[in-house]
XYZ file of C-alpha atoms in Angstrom:
670
model
C -10.350 6.489 7.323
C -9.430 9.738 5.860
C -13.597 10.914 5.270
C -15.215 10.102 8.298
C -15.011 13.031 10.987
C -14.499 10.557 13.729
C -11.633 9.238 14.545
C -10.886 5.805 12.136
C -7.933 4.105 12.433
C -7.721 1.522 9.319
C -10.161 2.109 6.477
C -11.521 -2.372 5.297
C -12.379 -2.777 1.912
C -11.505 -5.525 -0.221
C -9.396 -8.143 -1.009
C -8.616 -8.575 2.755
C -5.917 -5.126 3.095
C -8.063 -4.068 6.021
C -7.127 -7.244 7.847
C -3.372 -6.713 7.284
C -3.308 -3.525 8.062
C -3.224 -3.984 11.436
C -0.553 -6.327 11.469
C 2.230 -4.154 9.926
C 0.640 -1.250 12.053
C 1.574 -3.297 15.021
C 5.205 -3.602 13.054
C 5.166 -0.186 13.238
C 4.431 0.320 17.055
C 7.399 -2.321 17.569
C 9.507 -0.341 15.451
C 8.912 2.852 17.570
C 8.776 1.583 21.006
C 12.351 0.314 20.318
C 13.433 3.525 18.401
C 11.635 6.152 20.951
C 10.991 3.871 23.763
C 7.131 5.866 24.286
C 4.403 5.054 21.572
C 0.737 5.796 22.100
C -0.161 2.299 20.874
C -1.189 -0.216 22.527
C -3.080 -3.952 21.318
C -4.118 -3.352 16.847
C -6.946 -5.578 16.448
C -8.688 -6.753 13.285
C -12.143 -7.913 12.966
C -11.931 -10.276 9.777
C -14.695 -12.233 7.794
C -14.192 -15.894 7.145
C -13.834 -15.612 3.432
C -11.047 -12.620 3.515
C -8.809 -15.750 4.471
C -9.529 -16.762 0.858
C -7.689 -13.756 -0.135
C -3.559 -14.177 -0.955
C -2.137 -11.000 0.921
C -3.671 -11.998 3.954
C -1.304 -15.898 4.129
C 1.903 -13.108 2.380
C 1.225 -11.230 5.492
C 1.125 -14.537 8.283
C 3.936 -15.593 6.881
C 5.789 -12.723 6.607
C 9.415 -13.315 9.378
C 9.241 -9.453 10.138
C 5.439 -10.055 11.694
C 7.205 -12.352 13.620
C 6.523 -12.136 17.533
C 3.884 -9.624 17.810
C 2.582 -10.308 20.495
C 0.053 -7.479 20.699
C -1.812 -8.349 16.757
C -5.285 -9.712 17.691
C -7.317 -10.835 14.605
C -10.880 -12.217 15.158
C -12.444 -14.062 12.660
C -15.903 -14.059 11.929
C -16.464 -17.972 10.799
C -20.237 -17.088 9.549
C -19.139 -19.306 6.296
C -21.192 -17.843 3.719
C -19.985 -15.804 0.637
C -21.200 -13.153 -1.162
C -22.706 -15.718 -3.636
C -23.749 -18.511 -1.421
C -23.094 -20.952 2.094
C -19.294 -21.873 1.471
C -18.997 -26.048 1.502
C -16.297 -27.567 3.452
C -14.752 -24.629 5.262
C -11.912 -26.367 6.688
C -11.412 -24.571 9.112
C -9.274 -26.871 10.699
C -6.479 -26.502 8.005
C -7.158 -22.794 7.979
C -6.134 -22.172 12.132
C -3.474 -25.023 11.135
C -1.314 -23.104 8.680
C -1.694 -19.712 11.565
C -0.464 -22.439 14.309
C 2.819 -23.292 11.502
C 3.306 -19.982 11.006
C 4.040 -19.154 14.490
C 0.628 -17.835 15.279
C -1.116 -18.854 18.895
C -4.818 -19.899 18.271
C -8.329 -20.222 19.480
C -10.913 -20.833 19.060
C -15.071 -19.953 20.511
C -17.314 -21.944 18.591
C -19.809 -22.965 20.824
C -21.865 -20.722 23.028
C -22.564 -21.797 27.053
C -25.629 -22.725 26.885
C -24.714 -25.616 24.574
C -21.839 -26.096 26.591
C -23.811 -27.305 29.122
C -26.303 -28.998 27.435
C -22.685 -31.803 26.016
C -21.861 -32.097 29.419
C -24.810 -33.955 29.922
C -25.176 -38.142 30.122
C -25.523 -37.501 26.114
C -24.369 -34.514 24.759
C -20.987 -35.316 22.975
C -23.636 -37.421 20.195
C -25.111 -33.955 20.364
C -21.964 -32.126 19.591
C -20.740 -34.695 17.024
C -24.012 -34.487 15.023
C -23.153 -30.180 14.665
C -19.966 -30.729 14.523
C -20.001 -33.715 10.893
C -22.803 -31.233 9.660
C -22.304 -29.869 6.828
C -22.369 -26.386 6.897
C -25.389 -25.805 3.938
C -27.107 -27.869 6.679
C -26.378 -25.893 9.219
C -27.673 -22.491 7.817
C -30.414 -24.120 5.970
C -32.053 -25.765 9.941
C -31.177 -22.466 11.752
C -34.259 -20.537 10.413
C -37.180 -24.089 10.405
C -39.160 -23.328 13.995
C -38.583 -25.972 16.905
C -41.257 -28.271 15.813
C -39.725 -28.975 12.514
C -36.048 -28.455 13.676
C -36.242 -31.496 16.056
C -36.581 -33.615 13.865
C -34.027 -33.011 11.351
C -31.604 -32.357 14.059
C -32.304 -36.090 15.865
C -32.049 -38.117 12.248
C -28.502 -38.950 11.889
C -28.251 -41.777 8.790
C -32.104 -41.436 8.018
C -33.403 -42.620 11.342
C -33.547 -40.960 15.003
C -30.782 -40.882 17.340
C -32.140 -42.394 19.949
C -29.748 -40.760 22.871
C -30.320 -37.486 20.841
C -33.855 -37.749 21.365
C -34.033 -38.331 25.154
C -31.047 -35.635 25.525
C -33.399 -33.208 24.279
C -37.165 -34.761 25.430
C -35.944 -31.391 28.489
C -35.594 -28.738 25.575
C -39.438 -26.954 24.281
C -39.009 -26.385 21.228
C -39.954 -22.717 21.702
C -36.233 -22.952 23.230
C -35.060 -25.617 20.567
C -33.597 -22.679 18.192
C -32.153 -20.386 19.908
C -29.879 -23.585 21.485
C -29.219 -24.497 18.481
C -27.837 -21.291 17.229
C -25.643 -21.063 20.335
C -22.127 -20.277 18.922
C -19.291 -18.854 20.541
C -19.077 -15.615 18.773
C -22.483 -14.349 20.113
C -21.766 -15.322 23.696
C -20.326 -12.558 25.181
C -19.275 -13.802 28.464
C -17.763 -17.135 26.264
C -16.128 -14.428 24.328
C -14.343 -12.905 26.426
C -13.315 -15.710 28.271
C -11.286 -16.445 25.200
C -10.694 -12.968 24.975
C -8.816 -12.712 28.362
C -7.192 -16.147 27.260
C -5.284 -14.646 24.029
C -3.507 -12.360 26.497
C -1.429 -15.564 28.094
C 1.283 -15.808 25.105
C 2.676 -12.003 25.013
C 5.240 -13.323 21.692
C 3.140 -14.687 19.671
C 0.202 -12.886 17.308
C -3.113 -14.437 18.106
C -6.115 -15.451 15.194
C -9.464 -16.447 16.953
C -11.803 -17.643 15.455
C -15.695 -16.923 16.538
C -17.890 -19.008 15.428
C -21.284 -16.754 13.907
C -24.189 -16.452 12.434
C -24.498 -13.893 9.508
C -27.629 -11.239 9.982
C -27.565 -12.727 13.877
C -30.846 -10.727 15.438
C -31.834 -10.226 12.347
C -35.162 -11.276 9.864
C -32.354 -11.908 7.501
C -29.967 -14.106 9.879
C -28.522 -17.549 8.253
C -30.446 -16.466 4.661
C -28.415 -17.727 1.530
C -28.388 -14.621 0.343
C -28.594 -12.285 2.943
C -25.438 -10.838 1.473
C -26.880 -8.686 -0.705
C -30.493 -7.927 1.020
C -31.205 -5.130 2.291
C -33.554 -4.627 6.093
C -36.925 -2.653 4.658
C -37.748 0.349 6.635
C -40.720 -2.035 8.513
C -37.650 -4.736 10.114
C -35.167 -1.407 10.689
C -38.328 0.283 12.880
C -38.842 -3.054 14.744
C -35.278 -3.218 15.192
C -34.923 0.392 16.900
C -38.059 -0.402 19.082
C -35.951 -3.895 20.151
C -33.084 -1.896 21.420
C -35.244 0.615 22.840
C -33.504 3.566 20.491
C -35.340 7.173 20.642
C -37.197 7.463 17.142
C -36.048 11.214 18.098
C -32.462 10.950 18.633
C -31.210 7.754 16.835
C -27.700 8.177 17.635
C -27.699 8.731 21.231
C -25.374 7.184 23.268
C -25.873 5.744 26.320
C -26.842 7.800 29.361
C -24.209 9.009 31.555
C -25.789 7.667 34.384
C -26.649 3.932 32.958
C -24.078 1.387 33.690
C -23.066 1.371 30.146
C -22.734 4.811 29.675
C -20.446 4.585 32.819
C -18.331 1.638 31.834
C -18.126 3.333 27.873
C -16.791 6.583 29.517
C -14.711 4.823 31.534
C -12.613 2.836 28.449
C -12.807 6.435 26.699
C -10.954 7.459 29.346
C -8.145 4.827 29.014
C -7.555 4.788 25.411
C -8.043 8.573 25.460
C -6.540 10.029 28.091
C -7.008 13.731 28.457
C -3.591 13.985 28.625
C -1.764 11.916 27.041
C 1.905 13.037 24.634
C 1.206 14.513 21.149
C 2.389 12.956 18.559
C 6.221 13.214 18.297
C 6.690 14.511 14.714
C 9.931 15.897 12.767
C 9.546 19.510 11.203
C 9.218 20.119 7.400
C 11.643 22.651 8.328
C 15.387 20.898 9.149
C 15.295 19.358 5.788
C 17.303 20.889 3.437
C 16.796 21.865 -0.343
C 19.104 19.001 -1.302
C 21.217 16.497 0.085
C 24.835 16.799 -0.587
C 25.723 13.946 -3.615
C 27.899 13.937 -5.975
C 26.541 14.905 -9.030
C 29.571 14.462 -11.294
C 30.739 11.691 -14.279
C 28.740 8.999 -15.677
C 25.911 7.552 -12.784
C 22.805 6.368 -12.592
C 19.808 7.603 -10.885
C 19.629 4.812 -9.077
C 23.274 5.425 -8.012
C 22.116 8.625 -7.249
C 19.758 7.681 -4.460
C 21.872 5.142 -2.727
C 24.214 8.229 -2.107
C 20.542 10.145 -1.168
C 20.381 7.995 2.098
C 24.199 8.231 2.873
C 23.318 11.810 2.937
C 20.401 11.183 5.106
C 22.340 8.905 7.126
C 25.084 12.424 7.955
C 22.034 14.169 9.739
C 21.050 12.551 12.690
C 18.006 14.346 13.740
C 16.285 13.711 10.236
C 17.788 9.995 9.696
C 17.065 9.067 13.152
C 12.841 8.890 11.831
C 13.747 7.011 8.580
C 13.437 3.876 8.381
C 14.527 1.556 4.957
C 11.991 -1.704 3.427
C 12.900 -4.123 0.701
C 11.051 -7.002 -0.660
C 14.582 -8.799 -0.797
C 16.014 -6.595 -3.397
C 18.046 -4.130 -1.196
C 21.651 -5.047 -2.859
C 20.473 -4.845 -5.998
C 18.836 -1.728 -5.302
C 21.602 0.459 -4.414
C 20.338 -0.056 -0.297
C 24.036 -1.563 0.785
C 25.043 1.472 1.988
C 22.485 2.804 4.185
C 22.012 -0.972 5.763
C 25.679 -0.961 6.811
C 25.556 2.279 8.386
C 22.300 1.737 10.278
C 21.800 -1.737 10.564
C 18.551 -4.376 9.865
C 16.228 -3.927 12.263
C 15.427 -7.479 14.847
C 14.223 -8.126 18.316
C 17.782 -8.743 19.034
C 21.134 -8.202 18.190
C 23.005 -10.770 16.222
C 25.784 -10.840 13.974
C 26.432 -12.754 10.517
C 27.445 -16.391 10.974
C 31.135 -16.827 8.970
C 29.681 -18.465 6.128
C 26.929 -15.398 5.254
C 29.859 -12.831 4.994
C 29.695 -10.877 2.292
C 32.440 -7.979 1.576
C 29.558 -5.773 0.282
C 27.308 -6.007 3.147
C 26.920 -7.425 6.711
C 23.409 -8.311 7.463
C 23.392 -7.357 11.564
C 20.202 -7.470 13.672
C 19.404 -5.140 16.159
C 16.306 -3.559 18.056
C 18.114 -0.127 16.963
C 18.953 -1.151 12.989
C 16.532 1.394 10.525
C 16.330 -1.259 7.608
C 13.564 -3.732 7.109
C 13.988 -6.833 5.002
C 10.901 -8.521 3.891
C 10.028 -12.002 1.807
C 9.983 -11.497 -2.034
C 6.430 -9.859 -0.934
C 5.688 -6.546 -3.117
C 2.041 -6.669 -1.557
C 3.992 -6.033 2.360
C 6.088 -4.118 1.141
C 3.640 -1.818 0.114
C 1.793 -2.076 2.965
C 4.154 -1.737 5.208
C 5.134 0.929 3.815
C 1.339 2.612 4.108
C 1.297 1.947 8.311
C 4.838 3.287 8.747
C 3.313 6.198 7.274
C 0.231 6.452 8.996
C 2.929 5.989 12.173
C 2.674 9.720 13.815
C -1.277 9.138 13.546
C -1.286 5.002 14.791
C 1.951 4.924 17.221
C 2.591 9.291 18.397
C 6.029 8.404 16.377
C 6.680 9.708 13.072
C 8.071 8.215 10.471
C 9.921 8.751 7.222
C 9.637 4.700 5.760
C 11.426 4.639 2.633
C 10.433 1.480 0.136
C 12.953 -0.182 -3.105
C 11.084 -2.481 -5.576
C 11.913 -3.465 -8.914
C 9.642 -1.554 -11.464
C 7.800 -3.849 -12.629
C 6.463 -4.739 -9.416
C 4.555 -1.738 -8.383
C 2.185 -3.495 -10.551
C 2.231 -6.129 -8.122
C 1.629 -4.482 -5.045
C -0.675 -1.684 -6.597
C -3.284 -3.188 -4.508
C -1.494 -1.827 -1.135
C -0.328 0.981 -2.987
C -3.900 2.303 -3.553
C -4.605 1.307 0.183
C -1.984 3.640 2.001
C -2.796 6.188 -0.066
C -5.876 5.860 0.108
C -6.015 6.069 4.026
C -3.412 8.999 3.660
C 0.139 7.623 4.219
C 3.274 9.712 3.634
C 6.423 7.324 1.779
C 8.425 7.599 -0.159
C 9.724 4.551 -2.685
C 11.664 3.970 -5.700
C 10.921 1.858 -8.471
C 14.569 1.030 -9.773
C 15.481 -0.465 -12.234
C 12.520 0.539 -15.005
C 11.560 0.250 -18.327
C 13.220 -1.350 -20.914
C 16.878 -0.057 -19.984
C 17.809 -2.780 -17.691
C 18.056 -4.362 -21.567
C 19.330 -8.072 -20.312
C 16.969 -9.077 -18.212
C 14.317 -9.717 -20.445
C 10.255 -9.011 -20.565
C 9.541 -10.122 -17.369
C 11.950 -6.975 -15.108
C 10.471 -4.503 -17.921
C 8.623 -1.913 -16.698
C 5.894 -0.006 -19.449
C 2.989 1.017 -17.476
C 4.141 2.116 -14.196
C 5.053 5.865 -15.079
C 0.773 5.800 -15.793
C 0.450 4.837 -11.940
C 2.828 7.870 -11.257
C 0.727 9.920 -13.056
C -3.043 9.633 -12.199
C -3.101 7.759 -8.204
C -4.364 10.521 -6.280
C -2.338 11.748 -3.086
C 1.075 10.978 -5.028
C 3.339 12.652 -6.761
C 5.788 10.652 -9.156
C 9.159 11.777 -10.487
C 11.845 9.983 -13.192
C 15.021 12.246 -12.650
C 17.780 12.218 -15.614
C 20.659 13.196 -13.313
C 22.129 13.289 -10.114
C 21.298 16.752 -9.477
C 17.741 16.908 -9.805
C 17.530 13.413 -7.490
C 19.312 15.515 -5.570
C 16.869 18.227 -4.797
C 13.915 15.448 -5.420
C 14.399 13.457 -2.337
C 14.994 16.349 -0.005
C 10.996 17.581 -1.356
C 9.893 13.897 -0.822
C 11.292 14.092 2.929
C 9.957 17.637 3.110
C 6.313 16.590 2.061
C 6.726 13.473 4.819
C 6.712 15.844 7.316
C 3.690 18.111 6.009
C 0.377 17.777 7.056
C -1.118 18.254 3.402
C 1.565 16.391 1.767
C 2.308 13.618 -0.404
C 3.897 10.357 -0.679
C 6.480 10.381 -3.880
C 7.436 7.998 -6.153
C 10.558 7.108 -7.729
C 10.529 5.908 -11.375
C 14.752 5.576 -11.291
C 17.070 4.006 -13.576
C 20.444 1.126 -13.886
C 21.705 3.684 -17.247
C 24.983 5.398 -16.533
C 24.397 9.169 -18.133
C 26.679 11.569 -18.684
C 26.512 14.294 -15.663
C 27.947 16.895 -18.146
C 25.173 17.330 -20.179
C 22.852 19.187 -17.454
C 26.038 21.708 -17.112
C 24.348 23.785 -19.816
C 20.869 24.046 -18.433
C 22.379 25.202 -15.166
C 24.265 27.548 -16.543
C 21.828 29.030 -18.681
C 18.590 28.526 -16.654
C 20.779 29.635 -13.087
C 20.640 26.877 -9.890
C 18.073 28.557 -8.374
C 15.476 28.832 -11.316
C 16.220 25.296 -11.878
C 15.842 23.877 -8.860
C 12.326 25.094 -8.962
C 11.876 24.478 -12.858
C 12.821 20.277 -12.016
C 10.072 20.656 -8.767
C 7.451 22.227 -10.971
C 8.194 18.924 -13.833
C 10.330 19.898 -16.486
C 12.894 22.582 -17.982
C 14.812 23.011 -21.355
C 17.646 20.788 -21.431
C 18.429 21.938 -24.484
C 17.549 25.672 -26.232
C 17.665 25.310 -30.004
C 19.250 28.657 -29.392
C 22.039 28.254 -27.539
C 23.644 26.202 -30.770
C 26.780 28.077 -32.224
C 25.276 27.978 -35.703
C 21.291 28.926 -34.295
C 19.106 29.786 -37.778
C 15.850 31.588 -37.042
C 14.181 31.102 -40.304
C 14.766 26.701 -39.769
C 11.729 24.773 -38.704
C 10.967 24.118 -35.101
C 10.661 20.786 -33.664
C 10.828 20.324 -29.776
C 11.643 16.717 -28.341
C 10.239 15.636 -24.586
C 12.016 12.994 -22.938
C 12.040 11.261 -18.851
C 14.780 9.817 -17.178
C 16.819 7.181 -18.481
C 15.523 8.720 -22.639
C 17.540 11.838 -21.965
C 21.077 11.228 -23.744
C 18.836 9.971 -26.288
C 16.557 13.479 -26.849
C 19.671 14.766 -26.887
C 21.976 13.152 -29.331
C 18.146 13.104 -31.601
C 18.493 16.888 -31.029
C 22.302 17.355 -32.378
C 21.039 15.214 -35.764
C 18.272 17.674 -36.475
C 20.468 20.407 -36.302
C 23.138 19.028 -38.419
C 19.837 18.662 -41.023
C 18.981 22.167 -40.298
C 15.828 21.834 -37.887
C 15.710 23.555 -35.118
C 15.219 21.460 -31.585
C 14.780 21.807 -28.011
C 15.029 19.483 -25.681
C 12.692 19.418 -22.690
C 13.650 17.101 -20.235
C 10.196 16.796 -17.942
C 11.075 15.824 -14.575
C 7.691 14.681 -13.559
C 5.140 14.775 -16.198
C 2.404 14.268 -13.778
C 3.392 18.305 -12.374
C 3.114 19.460 -14.993
C -0.333 17.508 -16.465
C -1.740 19.304 -12.356
C -0.384 22.961 -13.607
C -1.885 22.727 -16.629
C -5.710 20.955 -15.184
C -5.284 24.408 -12.620
C -4.416 26.700 -15.114
C -7.553 25.798 -17.272
C -9.082 29.668 -17.011
C -8.840 32.293 -18.637
C -5.612 33.934 -18.587
C -3.551 31.349 -16.769
C -0.828 29.939 -19.176
C 0.292 26.804 -17.797
C 3.792 25.531 -19.117
C 5.133 29.264 -20.085
C 8.453 28.255 -18.709
C 8.716 25.505 -21.656
C 7.528 26.327 -24.306
C 7.153 30.266 -24.943
C 4.415 32.425 -27.062
C 6.353 31.937 -30.308
C 7.215 28.041 -30.425
C 3.758 27.188 -29.631
C 2.859 25.778 -33.065
C 5.953 23.844 -33.452
C 5.883 20.083 -33.457
C 6.350 17.943 -30.478
C 7.926 14.355 -30.457
C 7.698 12.503 -26.717
C 10.434 9.639 -26.041
C 9.283 7.423 -23.012
C 10.924 4.648 -21.203
C 7.659 3.391 -21.072
C 4.318 3.244 -22.882
C 3.572 6.473 -25.467
C 0.781 7.586 -24.252
C 1.971 8.520 -20.841
C 2.906 11.761 -22.456
C 0.947 11.863 -25.793
C -1.482 14.877 -23.985
C 1.933 17.430 -24.174
C 0.760 18.183 -27.851
C -2.804 19.000 -26.431
C -1.838 21.385 -24.101
C -1.620 24.163 -26.860
C -2.474 22.418 -29.579
C 0.566 21.709 -31.387
C 1.440 18.138 -33.892
C 2.681 15.591 -31.277
C 4.244 12.027 -32.123
C 4.759 9.652 -29.427
C 7.484 7.075 -28.832
C 7.858 5.063 -26.243
C 7.352 1.105 -25.273
C 4.006 0.011 -26.611
C 4.947 -3.735 -26.700
C 6.471 -6.498 -24.385
C 10.604 -6.412 -23.260
C 13.206 -8.282 -25.491
C 16.462 -9.345 -24.159
C 19.027 -8.116 -25.542
C 21.930 -4.971 -25.896
C 20.038 -1.691 -24.788
C 20.943 -0.263 -28.455
C 19.369 -2.991 -30.242
C 16.252 -2.551 -27.608
C 15.930 1.180 -27.966
C 16.141 0.643 -31.941
C 13.723 -2.436 -31.921
C 11.137 0.508 -30.024
C 12.141 3.035 -32.191
C 13.009 5.231 -29.394
C 16.683 5.331 -30.452
C 18.275 8.371 -31.673
C 17.722 7.636 -34.622
C 14.125 6.974 -34.576
C 13.209 10.431 -32.690
C 15.679 12.770 -35.302
C 13.137 10.575 -37.667
C 9.715 11.754 -35.555
C 10.657 14.597 -35.995
C 11.378 14.943 -39.915
C 7.777 13.305 -39.879
C 6.430 16.249 -37.698
C 7.347 18.850 -39.835
C 6.283 16.758 -42.606
C 2.988 16.305 -41.779
């Protein structure tokens, strides 16, 4: 989608993502039309290989209630019954069709072409239909390459003997015509296919799936070859195909002539689909986004709580709020979306009020076409696919949306394929992975994430932040919104926590650095939260340790610095709000005369050892020592989580204040 110079709506590729993407784009169409009346999109079509129906994410989408009633969604299943390795035995098409039907889809079929249908209508024609219907996939594919004289005896052979009715039925079909008749499937018969497609418009309130029976490699020398998935045409075969299609040898990409029937038809369709007077997409200027969002930044707060406050701050700015849509896979209340949902409502086809037995004192699920939250089932794959397609709504539907999603941080991995797909496609969205790490302690290993910081650092087209303080998140969230409004912007990943942090820990740095400079440094990736020179009993002759930490580990880092100061060791605390941005700055400065992290580590401190602490795998920050060649001790969570008190878990993994201070002492001793 992002690499082709001509307009491409959706990238395809493996694992069924290209099949599902138009479904969530159709949902963005419905949402955009309900909220802004005008959209530029019409129908969304997926051409799906039958083997893609093996992919679990396809069925996660089919079963998603939010996609119900999308009458402008059409899936065409290319049913050739061949996969990468083989002819697929027992394709269970009826079972697949029943699953779609039971999920509220209109199910259509283009199985046989008109030539075969005419033969079926003759006396005895049902014998031929039954023979082909009951034929195994393997047998059908093996007969496709036979000449008529060899095909006929095999076709009329039923149970080891000739079926007289079939013999008589096919007597009027000469050998040279029999292979074409046998291969006359609905997916290759254009008038038949058009008729079925027109039938799909009779049901305007259901998505449609059309099973089109085809033969892999149709019209080519490798047609029906069980190994044709990995075969290429030879140069001689390509030349024969060019001549057959009457493509000029000196203009292989020639279009149909403007005065031909085909050329006029294509020109008419192009004018209809891409009218010259088409309205420009409606977009939001980044200039309306404030530098920060007005939220509470005092007392004890978690970054997850602060995230919920930023959404409420957005809701108080109508021009911005109108473009924001939130989503979660059944975790809205536990990721602090309740306030936004209460104020903005839930998106649905018709206005509904909660039943008395569903009413909760903290949240009321009121659905309406004007709602701005989409509550998905428990499918992180659907969440990231929805965020990606809503994040492309400017291109796909002509109305810009800013999608914001929440997900338990460990399950970012569960939706990773769809997340990568959205980023690859150039989508812009915001998602919060929360809670994260082992800091959510009692929930055990299954909910404790350790590898997600690496995803945030390594995935292209993504900004990643792990703030500790509400003020940081206020600035970061505003920047994430601006990124969504910029043509060259990125998506944003916020790794958050439910751990309460005393916001007064930020005050000395705010006073020392200044509000404007601190704002800039937070977005750049980090700042000196604790500077040893601010210590009342500072002594430049004492050894120095740099303690670098992110997010929830900041209080432990500050406590460790105090322990070291009490032992006669100077200690800075570097608050790394975005390890990714710091790494990118280091890479970008890999030229003579450039100093990548000068505001964090001045020249006279670059020999001091560094201890990094992360509520995640220790390697995520271990690169920091390489910037200036300093000794390095990385601490983090390098095993599966445990269930227990937070202090016990920190001690178990060696990321408590005492362990951090001990690591600093060991680093100095090296």
